[in-house]
mmCIF file of C-alpha atoms in Angstrom:
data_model
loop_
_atom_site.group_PDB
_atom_site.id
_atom_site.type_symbol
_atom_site.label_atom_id
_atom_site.label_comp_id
_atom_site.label_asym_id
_atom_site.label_seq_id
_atom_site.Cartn_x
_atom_site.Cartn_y
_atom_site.Cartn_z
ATOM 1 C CA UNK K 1 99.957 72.563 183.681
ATOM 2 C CA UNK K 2 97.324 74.821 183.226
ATOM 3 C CA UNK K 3 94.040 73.915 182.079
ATOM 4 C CA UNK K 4 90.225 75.995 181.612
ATOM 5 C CA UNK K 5 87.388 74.430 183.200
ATOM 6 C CA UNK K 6 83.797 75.711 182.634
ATOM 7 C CA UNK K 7 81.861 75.659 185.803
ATOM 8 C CA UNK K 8 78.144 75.566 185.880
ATOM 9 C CA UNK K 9 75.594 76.716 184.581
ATOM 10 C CA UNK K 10 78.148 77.842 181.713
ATOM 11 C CA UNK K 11 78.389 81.828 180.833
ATOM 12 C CA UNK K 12 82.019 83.515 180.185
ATOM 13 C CA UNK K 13 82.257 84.502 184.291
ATOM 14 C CA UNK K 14 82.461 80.622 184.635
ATOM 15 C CA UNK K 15 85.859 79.768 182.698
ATOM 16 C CA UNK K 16 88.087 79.466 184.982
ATOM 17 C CA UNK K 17 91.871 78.692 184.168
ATOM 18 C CA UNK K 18 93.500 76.119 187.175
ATOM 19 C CA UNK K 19 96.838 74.068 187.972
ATOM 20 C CA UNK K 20 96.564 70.601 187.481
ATOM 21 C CA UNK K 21 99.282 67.519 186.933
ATOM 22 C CA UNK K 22 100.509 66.748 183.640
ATOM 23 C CA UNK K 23 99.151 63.528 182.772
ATOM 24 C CA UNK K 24 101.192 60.421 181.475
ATOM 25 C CA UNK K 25 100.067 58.453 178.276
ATOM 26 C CA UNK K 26 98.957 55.055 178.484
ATOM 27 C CA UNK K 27 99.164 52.156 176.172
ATOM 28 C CA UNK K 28 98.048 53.573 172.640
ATOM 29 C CA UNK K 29 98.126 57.003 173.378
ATOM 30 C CA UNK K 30 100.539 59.834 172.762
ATOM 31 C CA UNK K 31 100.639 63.442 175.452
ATOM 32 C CA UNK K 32 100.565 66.392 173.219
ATOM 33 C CA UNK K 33 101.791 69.452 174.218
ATOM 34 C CA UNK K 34 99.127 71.829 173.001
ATOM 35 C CA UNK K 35 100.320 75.410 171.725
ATOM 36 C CA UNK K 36 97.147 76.648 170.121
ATOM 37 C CA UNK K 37 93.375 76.518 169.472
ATOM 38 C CA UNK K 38 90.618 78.546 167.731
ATOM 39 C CA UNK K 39 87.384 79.282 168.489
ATOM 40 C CA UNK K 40 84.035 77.974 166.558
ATOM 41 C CA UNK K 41 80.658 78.847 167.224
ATOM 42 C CA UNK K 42 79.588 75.456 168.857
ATOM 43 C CA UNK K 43 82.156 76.644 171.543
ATOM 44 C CA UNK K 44 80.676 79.735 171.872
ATOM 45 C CA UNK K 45 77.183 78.029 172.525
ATOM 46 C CA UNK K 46 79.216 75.514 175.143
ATOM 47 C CA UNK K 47 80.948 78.543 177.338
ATOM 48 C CA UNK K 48 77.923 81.025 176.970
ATOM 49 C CA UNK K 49 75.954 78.387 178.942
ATOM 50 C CA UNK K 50 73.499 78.463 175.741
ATOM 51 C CA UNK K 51 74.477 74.704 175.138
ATOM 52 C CA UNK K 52 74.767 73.243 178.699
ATOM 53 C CA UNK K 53 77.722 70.632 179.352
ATOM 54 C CA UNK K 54 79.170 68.684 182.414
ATOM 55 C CA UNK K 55 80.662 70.937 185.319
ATOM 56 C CA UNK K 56 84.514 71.465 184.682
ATOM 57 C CA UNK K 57 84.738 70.657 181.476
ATOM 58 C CA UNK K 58 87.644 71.565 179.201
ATOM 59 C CA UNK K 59 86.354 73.571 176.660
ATOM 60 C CA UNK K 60 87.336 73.903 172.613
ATOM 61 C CA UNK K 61 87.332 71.915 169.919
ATOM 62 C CA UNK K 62 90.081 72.309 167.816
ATOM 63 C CA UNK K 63 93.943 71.726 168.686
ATOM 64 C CA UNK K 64 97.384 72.145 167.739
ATOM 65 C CA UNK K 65 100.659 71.199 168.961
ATOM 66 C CA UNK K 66 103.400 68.936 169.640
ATOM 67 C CA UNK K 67 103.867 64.923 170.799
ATOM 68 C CA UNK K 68 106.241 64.902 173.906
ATOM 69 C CA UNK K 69 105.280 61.953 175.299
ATOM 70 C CA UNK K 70 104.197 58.298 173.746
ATOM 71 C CA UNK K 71 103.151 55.073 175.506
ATOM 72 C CA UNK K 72 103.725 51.756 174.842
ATOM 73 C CA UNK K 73 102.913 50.411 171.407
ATOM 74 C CA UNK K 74 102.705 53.543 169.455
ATOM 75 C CA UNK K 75 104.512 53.303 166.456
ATOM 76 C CA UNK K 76 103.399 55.958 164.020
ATOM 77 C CA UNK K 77 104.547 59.023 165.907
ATOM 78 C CA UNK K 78 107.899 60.473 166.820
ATOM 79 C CA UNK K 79 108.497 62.598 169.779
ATOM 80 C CA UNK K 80 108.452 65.883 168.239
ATOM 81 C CA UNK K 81 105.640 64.794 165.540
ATOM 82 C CA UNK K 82 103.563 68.058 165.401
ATOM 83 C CA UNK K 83 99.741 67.145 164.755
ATOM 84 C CA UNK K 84 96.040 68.448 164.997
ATOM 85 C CA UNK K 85 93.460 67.267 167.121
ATOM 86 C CA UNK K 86 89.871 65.159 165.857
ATOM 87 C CA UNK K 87 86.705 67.366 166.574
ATOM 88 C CA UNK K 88 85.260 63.299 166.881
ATOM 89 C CA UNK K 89 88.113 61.730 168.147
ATOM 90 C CA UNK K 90 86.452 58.338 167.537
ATOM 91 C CA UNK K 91 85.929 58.548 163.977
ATOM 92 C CA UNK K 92 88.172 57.620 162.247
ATOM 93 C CA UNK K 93 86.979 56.241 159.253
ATOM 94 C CA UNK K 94 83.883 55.431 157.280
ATOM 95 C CA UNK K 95 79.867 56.735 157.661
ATOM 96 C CA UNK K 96 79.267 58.459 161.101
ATOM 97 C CA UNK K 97 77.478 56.648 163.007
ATOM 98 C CA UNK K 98 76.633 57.105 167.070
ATOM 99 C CA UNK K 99 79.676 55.509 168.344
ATOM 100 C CA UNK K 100 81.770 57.222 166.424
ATOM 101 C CA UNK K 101 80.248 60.731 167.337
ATOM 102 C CA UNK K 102 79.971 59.888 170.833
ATOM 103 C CA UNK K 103 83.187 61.747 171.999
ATOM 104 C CA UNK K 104 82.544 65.577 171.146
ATOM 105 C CA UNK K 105 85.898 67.199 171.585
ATOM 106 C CA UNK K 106 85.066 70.118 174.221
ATOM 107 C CA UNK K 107 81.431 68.836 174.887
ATOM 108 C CA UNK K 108 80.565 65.555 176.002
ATOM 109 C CA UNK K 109 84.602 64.955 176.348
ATOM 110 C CA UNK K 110 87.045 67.531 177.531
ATOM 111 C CA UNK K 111 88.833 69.622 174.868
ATOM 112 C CA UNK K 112 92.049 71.541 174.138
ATOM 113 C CA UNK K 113 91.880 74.343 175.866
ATOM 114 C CA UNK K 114 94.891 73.017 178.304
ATOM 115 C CA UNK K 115 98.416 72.903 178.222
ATOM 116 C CA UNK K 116 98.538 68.915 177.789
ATOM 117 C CA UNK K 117 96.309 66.270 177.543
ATOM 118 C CA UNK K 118 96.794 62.348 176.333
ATOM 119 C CA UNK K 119 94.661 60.825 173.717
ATOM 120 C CA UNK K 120 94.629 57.693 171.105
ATOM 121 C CA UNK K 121 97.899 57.952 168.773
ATOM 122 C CA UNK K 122 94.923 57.482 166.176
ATOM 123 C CA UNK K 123 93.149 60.817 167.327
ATOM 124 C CA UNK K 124 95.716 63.004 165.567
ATOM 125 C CA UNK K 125 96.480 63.705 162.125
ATOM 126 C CA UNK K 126 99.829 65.768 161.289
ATOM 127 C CA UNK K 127 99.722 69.644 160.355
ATOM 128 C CA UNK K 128 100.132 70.731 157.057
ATOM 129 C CA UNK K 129 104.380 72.030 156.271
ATOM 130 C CA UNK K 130 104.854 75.118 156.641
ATOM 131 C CA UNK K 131 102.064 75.930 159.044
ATOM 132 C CA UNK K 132 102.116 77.118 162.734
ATOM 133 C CA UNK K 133 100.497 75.942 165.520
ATOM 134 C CA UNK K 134 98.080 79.060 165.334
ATOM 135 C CA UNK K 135 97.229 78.143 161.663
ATOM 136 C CA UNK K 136 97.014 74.391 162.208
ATOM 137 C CA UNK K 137 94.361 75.243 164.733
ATOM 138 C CA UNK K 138 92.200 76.804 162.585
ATOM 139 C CA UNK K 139 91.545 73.431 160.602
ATOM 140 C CA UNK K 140 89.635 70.308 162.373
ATOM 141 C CA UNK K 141 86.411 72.333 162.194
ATOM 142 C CA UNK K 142 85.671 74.795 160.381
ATOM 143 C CA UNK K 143 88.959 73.581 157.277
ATOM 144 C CA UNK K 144 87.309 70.212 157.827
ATOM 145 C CA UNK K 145 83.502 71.335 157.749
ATOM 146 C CA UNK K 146 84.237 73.264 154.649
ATOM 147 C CA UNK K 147 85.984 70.078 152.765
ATOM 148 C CA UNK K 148 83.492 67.694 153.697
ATOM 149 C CA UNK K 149 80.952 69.475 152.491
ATOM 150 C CA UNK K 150 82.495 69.990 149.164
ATOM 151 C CA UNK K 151 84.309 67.070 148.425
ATOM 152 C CA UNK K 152 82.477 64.197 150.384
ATOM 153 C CA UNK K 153 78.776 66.004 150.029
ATOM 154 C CA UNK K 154 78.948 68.434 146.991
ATOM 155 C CA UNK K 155 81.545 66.251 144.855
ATOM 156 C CA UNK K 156 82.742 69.088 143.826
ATOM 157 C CA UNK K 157 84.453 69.895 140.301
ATOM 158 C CA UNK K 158 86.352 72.434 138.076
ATOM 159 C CA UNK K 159 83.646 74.127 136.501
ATOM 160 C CA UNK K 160 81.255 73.771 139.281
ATOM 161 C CA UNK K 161 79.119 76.582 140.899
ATOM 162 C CA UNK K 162 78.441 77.297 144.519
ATOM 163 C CA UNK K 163 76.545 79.690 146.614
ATOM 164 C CA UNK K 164 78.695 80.343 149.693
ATOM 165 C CA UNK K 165 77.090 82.444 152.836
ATOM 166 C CA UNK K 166 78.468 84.473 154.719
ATOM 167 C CA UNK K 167 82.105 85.485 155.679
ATOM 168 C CA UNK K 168 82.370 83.058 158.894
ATOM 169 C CA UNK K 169 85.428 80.457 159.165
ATOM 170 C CA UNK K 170 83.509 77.481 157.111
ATOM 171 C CA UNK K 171 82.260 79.882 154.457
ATOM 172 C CA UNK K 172 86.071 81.462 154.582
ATOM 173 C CA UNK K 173 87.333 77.426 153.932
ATOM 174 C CA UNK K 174 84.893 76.708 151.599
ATOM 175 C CA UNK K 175 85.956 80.048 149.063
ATOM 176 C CA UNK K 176 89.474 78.771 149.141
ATOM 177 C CA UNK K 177 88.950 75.409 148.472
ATOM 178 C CA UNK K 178 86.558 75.847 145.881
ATOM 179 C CA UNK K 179 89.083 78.522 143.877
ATOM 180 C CA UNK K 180 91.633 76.432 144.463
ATOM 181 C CA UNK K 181 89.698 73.312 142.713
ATOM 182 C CA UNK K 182 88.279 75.669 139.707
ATOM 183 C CA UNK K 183 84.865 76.171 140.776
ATOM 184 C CA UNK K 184 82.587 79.702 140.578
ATOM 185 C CA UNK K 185 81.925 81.212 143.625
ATOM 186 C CA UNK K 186 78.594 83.254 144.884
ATOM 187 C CA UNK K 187 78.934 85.249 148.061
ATOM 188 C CA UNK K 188 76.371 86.430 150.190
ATOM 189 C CA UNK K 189 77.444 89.003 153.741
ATOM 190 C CA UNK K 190 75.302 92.090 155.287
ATOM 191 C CA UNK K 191 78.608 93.643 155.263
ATOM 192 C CA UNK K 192 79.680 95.736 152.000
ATOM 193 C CA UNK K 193 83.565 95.898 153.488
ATOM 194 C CA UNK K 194 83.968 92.573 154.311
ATOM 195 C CA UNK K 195 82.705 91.764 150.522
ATOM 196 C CA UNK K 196 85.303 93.841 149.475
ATOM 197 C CA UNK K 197 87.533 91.402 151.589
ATOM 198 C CA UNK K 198 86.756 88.251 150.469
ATOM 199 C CA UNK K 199 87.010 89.953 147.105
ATOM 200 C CA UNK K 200 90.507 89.973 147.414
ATOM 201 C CA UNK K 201 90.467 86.315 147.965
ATOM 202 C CA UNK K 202 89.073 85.508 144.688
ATOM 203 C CA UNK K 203 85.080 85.052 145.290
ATOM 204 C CA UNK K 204 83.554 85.693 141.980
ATOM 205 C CA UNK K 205 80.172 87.292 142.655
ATOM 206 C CA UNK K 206 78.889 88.919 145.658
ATOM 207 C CA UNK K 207 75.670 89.816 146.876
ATOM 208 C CA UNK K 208 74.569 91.868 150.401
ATOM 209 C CA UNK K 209 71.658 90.082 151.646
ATOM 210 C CA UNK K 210 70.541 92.517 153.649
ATOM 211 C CA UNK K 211 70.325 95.222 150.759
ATOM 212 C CA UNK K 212 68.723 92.243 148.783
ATOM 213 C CA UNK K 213 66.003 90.519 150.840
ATOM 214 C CA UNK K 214 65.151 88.100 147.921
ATOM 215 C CA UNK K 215 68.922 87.113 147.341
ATOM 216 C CA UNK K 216 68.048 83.377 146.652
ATOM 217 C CA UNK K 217 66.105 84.463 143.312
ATOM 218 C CA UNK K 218 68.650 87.348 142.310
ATOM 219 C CA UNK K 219 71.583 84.869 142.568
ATOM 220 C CA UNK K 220 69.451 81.826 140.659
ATOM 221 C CA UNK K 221 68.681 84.642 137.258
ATOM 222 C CA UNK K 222 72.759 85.817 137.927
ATOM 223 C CA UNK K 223 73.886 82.052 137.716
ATOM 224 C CA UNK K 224 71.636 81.414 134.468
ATOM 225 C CA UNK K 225 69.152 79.270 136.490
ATOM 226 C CA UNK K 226 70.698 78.723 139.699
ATOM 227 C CA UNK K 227 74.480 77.323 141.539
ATOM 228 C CA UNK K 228 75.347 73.562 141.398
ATOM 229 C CA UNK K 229 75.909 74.045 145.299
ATOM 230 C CA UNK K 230 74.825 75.589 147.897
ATOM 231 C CA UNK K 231 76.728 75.812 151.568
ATOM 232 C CA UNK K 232 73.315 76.693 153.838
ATOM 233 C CA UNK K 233 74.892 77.935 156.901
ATOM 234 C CA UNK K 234 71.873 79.992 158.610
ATOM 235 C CA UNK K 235 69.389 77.424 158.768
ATOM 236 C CA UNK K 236 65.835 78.511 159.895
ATOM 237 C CA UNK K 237 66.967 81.985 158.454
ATOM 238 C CA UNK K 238 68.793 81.043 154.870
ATOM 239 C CA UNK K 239 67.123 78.068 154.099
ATOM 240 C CA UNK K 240 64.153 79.266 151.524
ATOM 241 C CA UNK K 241 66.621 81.003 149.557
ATOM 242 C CA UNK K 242 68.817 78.070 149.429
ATOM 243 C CA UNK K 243 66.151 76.253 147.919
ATOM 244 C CA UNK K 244 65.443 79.557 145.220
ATOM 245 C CA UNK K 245 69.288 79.347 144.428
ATOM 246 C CA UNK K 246 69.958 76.239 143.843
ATOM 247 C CA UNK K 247 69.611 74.802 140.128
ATOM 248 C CA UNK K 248 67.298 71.791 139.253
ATOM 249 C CA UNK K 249 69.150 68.668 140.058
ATOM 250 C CA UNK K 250 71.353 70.653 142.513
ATOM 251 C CA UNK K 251 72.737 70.368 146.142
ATOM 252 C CA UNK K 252 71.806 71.688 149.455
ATOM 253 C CA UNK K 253 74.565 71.283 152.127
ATOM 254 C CA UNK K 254 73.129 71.997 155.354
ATOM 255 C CA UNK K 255 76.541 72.656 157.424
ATOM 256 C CA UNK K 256 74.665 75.537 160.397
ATOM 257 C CA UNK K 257 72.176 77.367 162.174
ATOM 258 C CA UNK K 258 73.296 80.731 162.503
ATOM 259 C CA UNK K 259 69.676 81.679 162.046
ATOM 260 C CA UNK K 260 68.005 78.862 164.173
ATOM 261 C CA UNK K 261 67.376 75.407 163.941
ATOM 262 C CA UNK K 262 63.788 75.372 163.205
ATOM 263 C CA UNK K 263 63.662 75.397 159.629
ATOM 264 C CA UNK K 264 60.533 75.270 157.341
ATOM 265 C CA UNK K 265 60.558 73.562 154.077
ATOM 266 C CA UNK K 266 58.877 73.611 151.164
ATOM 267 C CA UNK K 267 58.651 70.317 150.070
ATOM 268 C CA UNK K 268 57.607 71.848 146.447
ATOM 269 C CA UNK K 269 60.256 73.492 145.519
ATOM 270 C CA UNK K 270 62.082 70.194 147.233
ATOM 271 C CA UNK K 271 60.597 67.808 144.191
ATOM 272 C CA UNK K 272 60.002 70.014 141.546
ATOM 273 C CA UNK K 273 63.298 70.433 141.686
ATOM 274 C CA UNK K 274 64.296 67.336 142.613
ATOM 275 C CA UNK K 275 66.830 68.639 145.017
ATOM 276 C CA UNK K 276 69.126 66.809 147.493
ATOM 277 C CA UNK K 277 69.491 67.904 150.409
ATOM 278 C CA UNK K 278 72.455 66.230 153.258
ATOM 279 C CA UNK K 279 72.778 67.113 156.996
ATOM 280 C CA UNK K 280 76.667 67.045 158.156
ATOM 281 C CA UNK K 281 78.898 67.527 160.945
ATOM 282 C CA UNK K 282 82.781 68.071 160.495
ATOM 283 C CA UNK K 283 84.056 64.675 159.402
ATOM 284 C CA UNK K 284 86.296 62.153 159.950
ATOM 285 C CA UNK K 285 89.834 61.389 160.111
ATOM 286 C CA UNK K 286 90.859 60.140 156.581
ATOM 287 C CA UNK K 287 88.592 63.112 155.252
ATOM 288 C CA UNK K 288 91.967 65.558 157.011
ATOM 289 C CA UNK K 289 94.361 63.867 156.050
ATOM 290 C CA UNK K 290 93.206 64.327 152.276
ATOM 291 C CA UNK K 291 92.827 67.809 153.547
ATOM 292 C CA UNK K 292 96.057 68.563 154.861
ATOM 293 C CA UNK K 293 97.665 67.033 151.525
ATOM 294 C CA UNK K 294 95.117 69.342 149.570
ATOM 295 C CA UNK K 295 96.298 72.313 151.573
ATOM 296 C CA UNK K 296 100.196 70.992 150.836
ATOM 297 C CA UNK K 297 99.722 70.679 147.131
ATOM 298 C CA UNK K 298 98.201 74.088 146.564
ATOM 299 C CA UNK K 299 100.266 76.224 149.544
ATOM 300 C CA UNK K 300 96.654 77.751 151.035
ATOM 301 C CA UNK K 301 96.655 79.641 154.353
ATOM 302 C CA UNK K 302 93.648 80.445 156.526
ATOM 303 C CA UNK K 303 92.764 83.866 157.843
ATOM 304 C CA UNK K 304 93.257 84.792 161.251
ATOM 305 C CA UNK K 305 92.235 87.641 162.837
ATOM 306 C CA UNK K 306 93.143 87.688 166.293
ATOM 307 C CA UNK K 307 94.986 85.865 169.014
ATOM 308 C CA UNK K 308 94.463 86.211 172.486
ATOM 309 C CA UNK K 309 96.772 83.991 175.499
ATOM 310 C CA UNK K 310 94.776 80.975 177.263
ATOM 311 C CA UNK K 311 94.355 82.887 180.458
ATOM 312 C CA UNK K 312 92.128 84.983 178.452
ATOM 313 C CA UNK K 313 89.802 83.007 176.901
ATOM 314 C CA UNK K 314 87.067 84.318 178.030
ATOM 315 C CA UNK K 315 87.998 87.673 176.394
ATOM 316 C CA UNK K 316 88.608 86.141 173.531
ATOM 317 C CA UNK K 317 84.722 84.627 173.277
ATOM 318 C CA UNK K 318 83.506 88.228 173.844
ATOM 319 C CA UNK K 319 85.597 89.535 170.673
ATOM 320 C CA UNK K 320 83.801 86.386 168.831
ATOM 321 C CA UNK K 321 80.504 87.595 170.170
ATOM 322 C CA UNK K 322 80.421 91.282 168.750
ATOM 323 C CA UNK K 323 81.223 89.755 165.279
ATOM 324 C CA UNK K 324 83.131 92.201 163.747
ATOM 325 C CA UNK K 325 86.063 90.136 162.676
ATOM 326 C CA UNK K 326 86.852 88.304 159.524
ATOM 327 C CA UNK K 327 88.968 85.159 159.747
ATOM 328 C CA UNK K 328 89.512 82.754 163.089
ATOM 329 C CA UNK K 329 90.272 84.128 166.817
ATOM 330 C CA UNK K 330 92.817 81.934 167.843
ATOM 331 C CA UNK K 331 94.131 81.145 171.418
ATOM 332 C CA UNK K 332 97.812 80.479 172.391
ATOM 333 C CA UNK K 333 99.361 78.669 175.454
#
């Protein structure tokens, strides 16, 4: 089978695709056939070297494909069963917590970018009908990231409002869910065309932060003083107009750090507005499950822009690094 392996010190010269066994399944565990995966930005960091990992590791976080193989005692799959992959394979379940977070699919443990790999029968969830591998693939991180934050953080309504930034694969997720669950949508991009894009995809009101520095304040007077919700996805770089957006009483979901991680805060605006504000990572795997039957019930699709082959992964994290795309780079095997 063939498999990628980042060799140190990380950097997109060091992904190397090699031949290697196919592996047989153990008690409890089922061998997947993977046939796709998509690429997020915390895989970026991992193969640019910019978020350092152990030598020959498989790198990617998100997978789709097929059970061939089961070993004793599993009982919930069929061979054939087509399923996703966990980005925390160990969570199942409940509150994070550090167990639980301890495997990181493509970083501390080896991900899907290989042709087969064995894993708990409990470490997969099945694909939404109707979808293909590619667009299955697109979900356990940013689909998951994006329903998390609205439905387990933002507790999200019909009615509600949310500021959503940027045009990157969470904020993509987040703009269909929340249209598909009745809510009014703010958009923020420094790209007029790819407004025009996600116009076409139902956001309500968009705004170019580039061409409007102070974008926090404009969109708090547009929403009648300020969203319910607000998906912060830049970090050091969004994060004081976050706080000018949101409403009193509102939400801050702090889901990236495009910008940086170094964030300041004013604590002011914090209590005067009596904010709340929650840190989150993906989610769990009851949280895609509801997802998946979310997805089935209202017939969404993601966006995908490109797809390159395996062998050229590496090709495929350059395309993600000039940023010109809209929707998720995908890679096939």
């Amino acid at each position: 089978m063939r498999r990628i392996e980042l060799v140190e010190p990380g950097g997109l010269e060091n992904l190397f695709c090699i031949e290697q066994d196919t592996p047989s399944p153990g008690e409890g565990e089922v061998l997947v056939r993977w046939h796709a995966s998509s690429l997020n930005y915390h895989d970026y960091l991992v193969a640019s070297g910019a978020w350092p990992v152990a030598d020959g590791r498989c790198p990617l976080s998100e997978g789709a494909g097929e059970i061939v193989a089961m070993g004793a005692g599993v009982s919930q799959w069929q061979l054939g069963d087509r399923v996703m992959a966990l980005f925390f394979p160990q969570w199942l379940e409940g509150s994070a917590s550090a167990e639980t977070m301890a495997d990181f699919a493509g970083d501390t443990v080896d991900g899907y970018a290989t042709e087969f790999s064995c894993l708990s029968a409990d470490s997969v969830s099945r694909i939404p009908r109707g979808y293909s591998f590619a667009e299955a693939a697109t979900l356990p991180c940013a689909g998951l990231t994006a329903w998390r934050a609205l439905i387990e953080e933002c507790h999200f309504e019909a009615g509600d409002s949310v500021l959503i930034q940027g045009t990157g694969n969470v904020s993509l997720f987040a703009l269909l869910f929340a249209k598909a669950m009745g809510g009014e949508t703010y958009c923020t991009s420094s790209s007029d065309a790819k407004l025009e894009q996600i116009k076409t995809l139902g956001a309500d009101h968009l705004l170019n932060y580039q061409s409007n520095p102070n974008w926090g304040t404009e969109i708090h007077r547009a929403s009648n003083g300020g969203v319910d919700h607000v998906l912060d996805v830049g970090g050091s770089s969004t994060l004081k107009e976050s706080l000018e957006a949101a409403k009193v009483a509102g939400h801050i979901a702090l889901i990236g750090g495009l910008g940086g991680f170094d964030a300041e805060l004013s604590l002011f605006q914090v209590f005067i507005k009596q904010l709340r504000l929650s840190g989150m990572a993906v989610g769990n795997l009851v949280m895609q499950e509801q997802m998946v039957d979310f997805i089935d019930a209202h017939g969404l699709k993601p966006i995908i822009a490109r797809e390159f082959e395996l062998a050229n992964l590496a090709d495929a994290f350059r395309y993600q690094e000039a940023g010109d795309h809209l929707g998720k780079i995908v890679v096939t095997y």
